[in-house]
């Protein structure tokens, strides 16, 4: 593929950065909880087809630093078993996550049957079950006290939600309405990123 000229390259770079910021706005405006909507404890980014970051929203940078590790474990587990409409979720620190309340939601983006990018979101959720409300307590002595660990799972398969995953979430968290609402906000941000990537491809 021929390399774009410097001006086109700069325009595309800014288009991708703007797309990541649009994702952040979609998440912010759709969120249910105060920790996302008022404390802005979330982040958004875009990765290329190999999981390498190409743009990040102006949000919390410490989430962004964990994205390369999360993407690596996602590829280790699912490899090429990713299809259009799939959405993956994870919060397990041993799978590339941070602490239990931070859930990654990642959507592979396809164009004409080929994977071209990933939309990546991370948000801190008010409760993930565990010993105490809020899940993350400074006097916990083992990870099992912190709440529900989610290794990489397909939350959506070809655009259809996996109801078993949602049933497990509802049964293990104290405020399912709030948590599932914030997950839907993350999903809205992923859709926004997908639409933006498609627009960039159509134009360039």
PDB file of N, CA, C and O in Angstrom, residues 79-115:
ATOM      1  N   UNK A  79      -7.549 -15.339  19.415  1.00  0.00           N
ATOM      2  CA  UNK A  79      -6.853 -15.390  18.140  1.00  0.00           C
ATOM      3  C   UNK A  79      -7.689 -14.836  17.002  1.00  0.00           C
ATOM      4  O   UNK A  79      -8.140 -13.692  17.038  1.00  0.00           O
ATOM      5  N   UNK A  80      -7.916 -15.673  15.994  1.00  0.00           N
ATOM      6  CA  UNK A  80      -8.717 -15.256  14.842  1.00  0.00           C
ATOM      7  C   UNK A  80     -10.187 -15.630  14.987  1.00  0.00           C
ATOM      8  O   UNK A  80     -10.950 -15.519  14.023  1.00  0.00           O
ATOM      9  N   UNK A  81     -10.590 -16.060  16.149  1.00  0.00           N
ATOM     10  CA  UNK A  81     -11.998 -16.424  16.369  1.00  0.00           C
ATOM     11  C   UNK A  81     -12.810 -15.195  16.766  1.00  0.00           C
ATOM     12  O   UNK A  81     -13.504 -15.168  17.772  1.00  0.00           O
ATOM     13  N   UNK A  82     -12.681 -14.149  15.975  1.00  0.00           N
ATOM     14  CA  UNK A  82     -13.424 -12.912  16.184  1.00  0.00           C
ATOM     15  C   UNK A  82     -14.250 -12.648  14.939  1.00  0.00           C
ATOM     16  O   UNK A  82     -13.742 -12.749  13.813  1.00  0.00           O
ATOM     17  N   UNK A  83     -15.520 -12.309  15.152  1.00  0.00           N
ATOM     18  CA  UNK A  83     -16.419 -12.087  14.034  1.00  0.00           C
ATOM     19  C   UNK A  83     -17.071 -10.715  14.155  1.00  0.00           C
ATOM     20  O   UNK A  83     -17.105 -10.112  15.236  1.00  0.00           O
ATOM     21  N   UNK A  84     -17.600 -10.239  13.054  1.00  0.00           N
ATOM     22  CA  UNK A  84     -18.288  -8.962  13.050  1.00  0.00           C
ATOM     23  C   UNK A  84     -19.470  -9.007  14.018  1.00  0.00           C
ATOM     24  O   UNK A  84     -20.259  -9.961  14.006  1.00  0.00           O
ATOM     25  N   UNK A  85     -19.585  -8.004  14.867  1.00  0.00           N
ATOM     26  CA  UNK A  85     -20.658  -7.962  15.860  1.00  0.00           C
ATOM     27  C   UNK A  85     -20.279  -8.514  17.211  1.00  0.00           C
ATOM     28  O   UNK A  85     -21.022  -8.351  18.182  1.00  0.00           O
ATOM     29  N   UNK A  86     -19.117  -9.159  17.309  1.00  0.00           N
ATOM     30  CA  UNK A  86     -18.661  -9.659  18.611  1.00  0.00           C
ATOM     31  C   UNK A  86     -18.236  -8.484  19.500  1.00  0.00           C
ATOM     32  O   UNK A  86     -17.707  -7.476  19.017  1.00  0.00           O
ATOM     33  N   UNK A  87     -18.471  -8.640  20.801  1.00  0.00           N
ATOM     34  CA  UNK A  87     -17.982  -7.680  21.793  1.00  0.00           C
ATOM     35  C   UNK A  87     -17.428  -8.489  22.960  1.00  0.00           C
ATOM     36  O   UNK A  87     -18.096  -9.398  23.469  1.00  0.00           O
ATOM     37  N   UNK A  88     -16.206  -8.158  23.380  1.00  0.00           N
ATOM     38  CA  UNK A  88     -15.518  -8.918  24.421  1.00  0.00           C
ATOM     39  C   UNK A  88     -15.446  -8.098  25.707  1.00  0.00           C
ATOM     40  O   UNK A  88     -15.282  -6.878  25.672  1.00  0.00           O
ATOM     41  N   UNK A  89     -15.587  -8.786  26.848  1.00  0.00           N
ATOM     42  CA  UNK A  89     -15.529  -8.132  28.158  1.00  0.00           C
ATOM     43  C   UNK A  89     -14.510  -8.844  29.035  1.00  0.00           C
ATOM     44  O   UNK A  89     -14.305 -10.064  28.929  1.00  0.00           O
ATOM     45  N   UNK A  90     -13.881  -8.075  29.945  1.00  0.00           N
ATOM     46  CA  UNK A  90     -12.867  -8.629  30.847  1.00  0.00           C
ATOM     47  C   UNK A  90     -12.597  -7.641  31.980  1.00  0.00           C
ATOM     48  O   UNK A  90     -12.596  -6.430  31.772  1.00  0.00           O
ATOM     49  N   UNK A  91     -12.390  -8.161  33.191  1.00  0.00           N
ATOM     50  CA  UNK A  91     -11.914  -7.316  34.297  1.00  0.00           C
ATOM     51  C   UNK A  91     -10.850  -8.022  35.144  1.00  0.00           C
ATOM     52  O   UNK A  91     -10.460  -7.516  36.192  1.00  0.00           O
ATOM     53  N   UNK A  92     -10.389  -9.173  34.698  1.00  0.00           N
ATOM     54  CA  UNK A  92      -9.478 -10.007  35.490  1.00  0.00           C
ATOM     55  C   UNK A  92      -8.051  -9.461  35.425  1.00  0.00           C
ATOM     56  O   UNK A  92      -7.461  -9.383  34.343  1.00  0.00           O
ATOM     57  N   UNK A  93      -7.461  -9.092  36.578  1.00  0.00           N
ATOM     58  CA  UNK A  93      -6.080  -8.611  36.563  1.00  0.00           C
ATOM     59  C   UNK A  93      -5.088  -9.619  35.994  1.00  0.00           C
ATOM     60  O   UNK A  93      -4.038  -9.232  35.487  1.00  0.00           O
ATOM     61  N   UNK A  94      -5.420 -10.898  36.045  1.00  0.00           N
ATOM     62  CA  UNK A  94      -4.528 -11.922  35.501  1.00  0.00           C
ATOM     63  C   UNK A  94      -4.725 -12.118  34.001  1.00  0.00           C
ATOM     64  O   UNK A  94      -4.041 -12.927  33.383  1.00  0.00           O
ATOM     65  N   UNK A  95      -5.668 -11.384  33.417  1.00  0.00           N
ATOM     66  CA  UNK A  95      -5.900 -11.425  31.969  1.00  0.00           C
ATOM     67  C   UNK A  95      -5.538 -10.101  31.309  1.00  0.00           C
ATOM     68  O   UNK A  95      -5.942  -9.835  30.183  1.00  0.00           O
ATOM     69  N   UNK A  96      -4.821  -9.245  32.043  1.00  0.00           N
ATOM     70  CA  UNK A  96      -4.423  -7.966  31.476  1.00  0.00           C
ATOM     71  C   UNK A  96      -5.224  -6.789  31.997  1.00  0.00           C
ATOM     72  O   UNK A  96      -5.022  -5.655  31.555  1.00  0.00           O
ATOM     73  N   UNK A  97      -6.161  -7.046  32.929  1.00  0.00           N
ATOM     74  CA  UNK A  97      -6.950  -5.960  33.501  1.00  0.00           C
ATOM     75  C   UNK A  97      -6.222  -5.266  34.633  1.00  0.00           C
ATOM     76  O   UNK A  97      -5.032  -5.506  34.884  1.00  0.00           O
ATOM     77  N   UNK A  98      -6.950  -4.405  35.339  1.00  0.00           N
ATOM     78  CA  UNK A  98      -6.375  -3.693  36.476  1.00  0.00           C
ATOM     79  C   UNK A  98      -7.018  -4.233  37.743  1.00  0.00           C
ATOM     80  O   UNK A  98      -6.819  -5.385  38.084  1.00  0.00           O
ATOM     81  N   UNK A  99      -7.836  -3.423  38.437  1.00  0.00           N
ATOM     82  CA  UNK A  99      -8.542  -4.017  39.569  1.00  0.00           C
ATOM     83  C   UNK A  99      -9.956  -4.396  39.131  1.00  0.00           C
ATOM     84  O   UNK A  99     -10.430  -4.001  38.065  1.00  0.00           O
ATOM     85  N   UNK A 100     -10.611  -5.187  39.954  1.00  0.00           N
ATOM     86  CA  UNK A 100     -11.874  -5.819  39.580  1.00  0.00           C
ATOM     87  C   UNK A 100     -12.939  -4.819  39.092  1.00  0.00           C
ATOM     88  O   UNK A 100     -13.654  -5.113  38.133  1.00  0.00           O
ATOM     89  N   UNK A 101     -13.101  -3.632  39.688  1.00  0.00           N
ATOM     90  CA  UNK A 101     -14.166  -2.735  39.201  1.00  0.00           C
ATOM     91  C   UNK A 101     -13.956  -2.192  37.789  1.00  0.00           C
ATOM     92  O   UNK A 101     -14.902  -1.677  37.186  1.00  0.00           O
ATOM     93  N   UNK A 102     -12.755  -2.264  37.241  1.00  0.00           N
ATOM     94  CA  UNK A 102     -12.494  -1.744  35.895  1.00  0.00           C
ATOM     95  C   UNK A 102     -12.778  -2.823  34.856  1.00  0.00           C
ATOM     96  O   UNK A 102     -12.055  -3.821  34.773  1.00  0.00           O
ATOM     97  N   UNK A 103     -13.829  -2.602  34.059  1.00  0.00           N
ATOM     98  CA  UNK A 103     -14.206  -3.571  33.033  1.00  0.00           C
ATOM     99  C   UNK A 103     -13.796  -3.047  31.657  1.00  0.00           C
ATOM    100  O   UNK A 103     -14.128  -1.915  31.287  1.00  0.00           O
ATOM    101  N   UNK A 104     -13.087  -3.883  30.915  1.00  0.00           N
ATOM    102  CA  UNK A 104     -12.792  -3.608  29.517  1.00  0.00           C
ATOM    103  C   UNK A 104     -13.954  -4.106  28.660  1.00  0.00           C
ATOM    104  O   UNK A 104     -14.447  -5.213  28.864  1.00  0.00           O
ATOM    105  N   UNK A 105     -14.360  -3.311  27.697  1.00  0.00           N
ATOM    106  CA  UNK A 105     -15.295  -3.739  26.666  1.00  0.00           C
ATOM    107  C   UNK A 105     -14.639  -3.395  25.330  1.00  0.00           C
ATOM    108  O   UNK A 105     -14.308  -2.229  25.081  1.00  0.00           O
ATOM    109  N   UNK A 106     -14.429  -4.410  24.508  1.00  0.00           N
ATOM    110  CA  UNK A 106     -13.678  -4.237  23.259  1.00  0.00           C
ATOM    111  C   UNK A 106     -14.471  -4.827  22.101  1.00  0.00           C
ATOM    112  O   UNK A 106     -14.973  -5.955  22.191  1.00  0.00           O
ATOM    113  N   UNK A 107     -14.549  -4.047  21.025  1.00  0.00           N
ATOM    114  CA  UNK A 107     -15.270  -4.497  19.832  1.00  0.00           C
ATOM    115  C   UNK A 107     -14.340  -4.510  18.633  1.00  0.00           C
ATOM    116  O   UNK A 107     -13.798  -3.465  18.253  1.00  0.00           O
ATOM    117  N   UNK A 108     -14.121  -5.685  18.013  1.00  0.00           N
ATOM    118  CA  UNK A 108     -13.369  -5.701  16.761  1.00  0.00           C
ATOM    119  C   UNK A 108     -14.185  -5.045  15.648  1.00  0.00           C
ATOM    120  O   UNK A 108     -15.406  -5.224  15.570  1.00  0.00           O
ATOM    121  N   UNK A 109     -13.509  -4.287  14.794  1.00  0.00           N
ATOM    122  CA  UNK A 109     -14.174  -3.558  13.722  1.00  0.00           C
ATOM    123  C   UNK A 109     -13.789  -4.189  12.393  1.00  0.00           C
ATOM    124  O   UNK A 109     -12.604  -4.381  12.109  1.00  0.00           O
ATOM    125  N   UNK A 110     -14.787  -4.508  11.595  1.00  0.00           N
ATOM    126  CA  UNK A 110     -14.563  -5.168  10.310  1.00  0.00           C
ATOM    127  C   UNK A 110     -14.990  -4.256   9.164  1.00  0.00           C
ATOM    128  O   UNK A 110     -15.895  -3.421   9.317  1.00  0.00           O
ATOM    129  N   UNK A 111     -14.319  -4.442   8.033  1.00  0.00           N
ATOM    130  CA  UNK A 111     -14.688  -3.734   6.804  1.00  0.00           C
ATOM    131  C   UNK A 111     -14.577  -4.720   5.646  1.00  0.00           C
ATOM    132  O   UNK A 111     -13.510  -5.265   5.412  1.00  0.00           O
ATOM    133  N   UNK A 112     -15.707  -4.963   4.980  1.00  0.00           N
ATOM    134  CA  UNK A 112     -15.771  -5.915   3.870  1.00  0.00           C
ATOM    135  C   UNK A 112     -15.200  -7.274   4.268  1.00  0.00           C
ATOM    136  O   UNK A 112     -14.424  -7.892   3.528  1.00  0.00           O
ATOM    137  N   UNK A 113     -15.562  -7.713   5.470  1.00  0.00           N
ATOM    138  CA  UNK A 113     -15.166  -9.030   5.949  1.00  0.00           C
ATOM    139  C   UNK A 113     -13.789  -9.132   6.548  1.00  0.00           C
ATOM    140  O   UNK A 113     -13.390 -10.211   7.008  1.00  0.00           O
ATOM    141  N   UNK A 114     -13.049  -8.051   6.567  1.00  0.00           N
ATOM    142  CA  UNK A 114     -11.682  -8.070   7.096  1.00  0.00           C
ATOM    143  C   UNK A 114     -11.591  -7.230   8.372  1.00  0.00           C
ATOM    144  O   UNK A 114     -12.110  -6.114   8.418  1.00  0.00           O
ATOM    145  N   UNK A 115     -10.941  -7.759   9.402  1.00  0.00           N
ATOM    146  CA  UNK A 115     -10.756  -6.999  10.631  1.00  0.00           C
ATOM    147  C   UNK A 115      -9.748  -5.886  10.396  1.00  0.00           C
ATOM    148  O   UNK A 115      -8.644  -6.128   9.918  1.00  0.00           O
TER     149      UNK A 115
END
